Amino acid sequence: EDKVVQSPLSLVVHEGDTVTLNCSYEVTNFRSLLWYKQEKKAPTFLFMLTSSGIEKKSGRLSSILDKKELFSILNITATQTGDSAVYLCAVDGNEKLTFGTGTRLTIIP
Amino acid sequence: NAGVTQTPKFRILKIGQSMTLQCTQDMNHNYMYWYRQDPGMGLKLIYYSVGAGITDKGEVPNGYNVSRSTTEDFPLRLELAAPSQTSVYFCASRRVGIDEQYFGPGTRLTVT
């Protein structure tokens, strides 16, 4: 059975801090790893990672995948209150996604 | 494109009632998915479909049924609703060979 574990479960930091969110996985027929941001509605897509060691970057967010150690990290620098959300990691294997339980990030002004 | 649309947005059911959650996508995506998300939890796959006429069970299929008679529509049927089915339901779709899933806005269902 495919499995995705995210840590920490929740994180509270001050505005301007840098955070690192972790995602480890076990999946047969790995195709890709995806990060989503979820506020009080449907998840919105952030990144898709397929190759080890290649950083994906979008503004203050970046992510990297290690296929040998089976994990990914999502970094957010200079955090803002608008970054407060649940961040979901999902792994694509066998035509479907397996999601982790998410990391709830709260940014204090 | 409207993307993925879901109806209704909210619904309250009594125990034992039945209902159908509607999902439609206008992107001509082959793959469609139904997830449920309980408070503080990730998304759990209920059913999915890789094309019209083909459906398969996900992680938590019990108490639900689906059909896929067209590429656009993927309704989720609840028979004999139970309080354990209180959740937010998301429908999603994606194109073959493309990993990003597009999500609908969700349906918040309460069974009392």
XYZ file of C-alpha atoms in Angstrom:
221
model
C 0.000 0.000 0.000
C 1.325 3.428 -0.964
C 2.153 5.701 1.955
C 2.981 9.389 2.389
C 4.087 10.871 5.722
C 4.404 14.589 6.308
C 6.116 16.364 9.156
C 5.647 18.345 11.210
C 1.876 18.054 11.541
C 1.672 21.706 12.481
C 4.035 24.623 12.654
C 3.652 28.133 14.047
C 6.241 30.759 13.115
C 6.573 34.530 12.995
C 6.278 36.509 9.812
C 9.643 36.712 8.082
C 10.855 33.325 9.307
C 11.929 30.532 6.948
C 10.207 27.151 7.191
C 10.947 23.678 5.855
C 8.191 21.128 5.419
C 8.995 17.447 4.995
C 7.422 14.648 3.002
C 8.557 11.030 2.923
C 6.946 8.323 0.853
C 6.724 4.669 -0.065
C 5.063 3.988 -3.377
C 5.210 1.393 -6.116
C 5.619 2.688 -9.661
C 6.605 6.214 -8.646
C 5.800 8.797 -11.313
C 5.976 12.116 -9.503
C 5.561 13.975 -6.214
C 3.261 16.967 -5.978
C 2.854 19.763 -3.447
C -0.469 21.519 -2.918
C -1.525 24.469 -0.775
C -4.947 24.285 0.826
C -6.650 27.214 2.451
C -10.343 27.017 3.296
C -11.226 25.441 -0.017
C -9.888 23.054 -2.655
C -6.146 22.356 -2.890
C -4.199 24.501 -5.327
C -1.198 23.135 -7.159
C 2.295 24.347 -6.230
C 4.925 22.021 -7.672
C 5.411 18.728 -9.416
C 8.748 16.949 -8.984
C 9.918 13.985 -11.011
C 13.734 14.083 -10.893
C 16.090 13.996 -7.939
C 18.156 17.013 -7.060
C 16.466 19.509 -9.344
C 15.023 22.406 -7.371
C 11.700 23.840 -8.418
C 11.208 27.473 -7.448
C 8.308 29.875 -7.450
C 8.915 33.178 -5.712
C 9.621 32.489 -2.048
C 8.688 28.804 -2.361
C 11.034 26.073 -3.471
C 11.029 22.302 -3.414
C 13.392 19.453 -4.087
C 13.083 15.683 -4.383
C 15.424 12.902 -3.290
C 14.352 9.678 -5.004
C 17.094 7.646 -3.364
C 16.035 8.560 0.183
C 12.355 8.845 -0.822
C 11.605 12.315 0.477
C 10.935 15.850 -0.550
C 11.106 19.198 1.201
C 9.182 22.389 0.644
C 10.900 25.598 1.724
C 9.212 28.930 2.249
C 11.448 31.922 2.894
C 10.450 35.312 4.334
C 7.046 33.940 5.311
C 3.950 36.133 5.139
C 0.542 35.791 6.775
C -0.858 34.764 3.407
C 1.287 31.623 3.574
C -0.882 30.329 6.418
C -2.475 27.160 5.060
C -2.297 23.390 5.061
C 0.415 22.113 2.735
C -0.285 18.723 1.227
C 2.198 16.357 -0.311
C 0.981 13.693 -2.736
C 2.685 10.942 -4.675
C 1.525 9.690 -8.047
C 1.727 5.954 -8.570
C -0.509 3.599 -10.543
C -2.837 6.266 -11.986
C -3.798 7.764 -8.647
C -2.469 10.123 -5.991
C -1.814 9.176 -2.388
C -1.934 12.181 -0.071
C -0.246 12.818 3.227
C -2.234 14.302 6.102
C -0.672 17.705 5.530
C 1.292 20.246 7.547
C -0.751 23.094 9.011
C 1.379 26.237 8.820
C 0.378 29.301 10.819
C 2.217 32.590 10.372
C 1.960 35.052 13.247
C 2.171 38.742 12.233
C -13.278 26.757 -19.345
C -15.202 26.332 -16.104
C -12.737 23.621 -15.022
C -14.138 21.145 -12.488
C -17.554 21.997 -11.074
C -19.349 20.293 -8.204
C -22.898 20.518 -6.958
C -24.247 21.018 -4.399
C -21.872 23.114 -2.306
C -23.527 22.134 0.963
C -25.987 19.437 1.965
C -27.438 18.071 5.180
C -28.770 14.531 5.057
C -30.611 12.450 7.584
C -29.287 8.992 8.414
C -30.470 6.494 5.819
C -31.154 9.032 3.067
C -29.484 8.830 -0.326
C -28.032 11.465 -2.578
C -25.819 12.019 -5.597
C -22.913 14.441 -5.657
C -22.392 15.805 -9.131
C -19.027 16.447 -10.759
C -18.426 17.788 -14.255
C -15.260 18.825 -16.044
C -15.004 20.584 -19.390
C -11.301 20.009 -20.040
C -11.733 16.662 -21.811
C -9.703 14.936 -19.101
C -9.706 11.168 -19.117
C -9.000 10.659 -15.430
C -11.433 11.668 -12.716
C -11.315 11.153 -8.962
C -13.448 11.447 -5.860
C -11.822 12.225 -2.512
C -13.132 12.845 0.939
C -11.405 15.018 3.482
C -12.237 14.735 7.151
C -11.344 17.595 9.531
C -7.584 17.892 10.020
C -6.871 15.052 7.648
C -5.502 14.614 4.171
C -7.520 13.502 1.183
C -8.588 9.894 0.912
C -9.446 8.436 -2.486
C -12.941 6.973 -2.732
C -13.224 5.998 -6.411
C -11.515 6.914 -9.620
C -12.021 6.494 -13.337
C -9.510 6.350 -16.175
C -12.123 6.887 -18.858
C -15.788 6.616 -19.742
C -17.167 3.239 -18.733
C -14.235 2.406 -16.438
C -14.247 2.887 -12.667
C -12.165 1.493 -9.850
C -12.146 1.542 -6.062
C -9.821 3.729 -4.097
C -8.859 3.565 -0.454
C -12.315 4.109 1.134
C -15.064 2.956 -1.288
C -17.537 1.427 1.184
C -20.905 3.164 1.226
C -20.383 4.841 -2.151
C -20.977 4.086 -5.820
C -19.907 5.829 -9.002
C -20.593 5.703 -12.697
C -18.844 7.234 -15.685
C -21.099 7.192 -18.711
C -19.465 10.248 -20.321
C -16.001 11.813 -20.256
C -17.372 14.959 -18.603
C -19.421 13.585 -15.702
C -18.462 11.484 -12.706
C -21.283 11.403 -10.136
C -20.804 9.938 -6.670
C -23.778 8.179 -5.116
C -24.304 7.743 -1.377
C -26.814 5.070 -0.430
C -28.055 4.871 3.159
C -26.093 7.841 4.468
C -24.311 7.389 7.800
C -22.778 9.956 10.206
C -19.328 8.578 9.296
C -19.852 10.010 5.820
C -19.898 13.561 7.155
C -16.990 15.111 5.303
C -15.930 17.455 2.533
C -15.947 15.768 -0.855
C -13.636 16.865 -3.650
C -13.783 15.821 -7.252
C -10.661 16.136 -9.409
C -9.576 15.422 -12.946
C -6.401 15.232 -14.966
C -5.212 14.531 -18.476
C -3.446 11.296 -19.353
C 0.308 11.729 -18.924
C -0.045 14.953 -16.930
C 0.290 14.531 -13.180
C -1.330 17.721 -11.918
C -4.894 17.168 -10.765
C -7.443 19.951 -11.021
C -9.823 20.099 -8.097
C -13.429 21.171 -7.867
C -14.546 23.542 -5.079
C -15.855 20.747 -2.871
C -19.159 19.661 -1.359
C -19.595 19.879 2.405
C -21.875 17.048 3.519
C -23.300 16.591 7.006
C -25.204 13.455 7.972
C -27.234 13.710 11.173
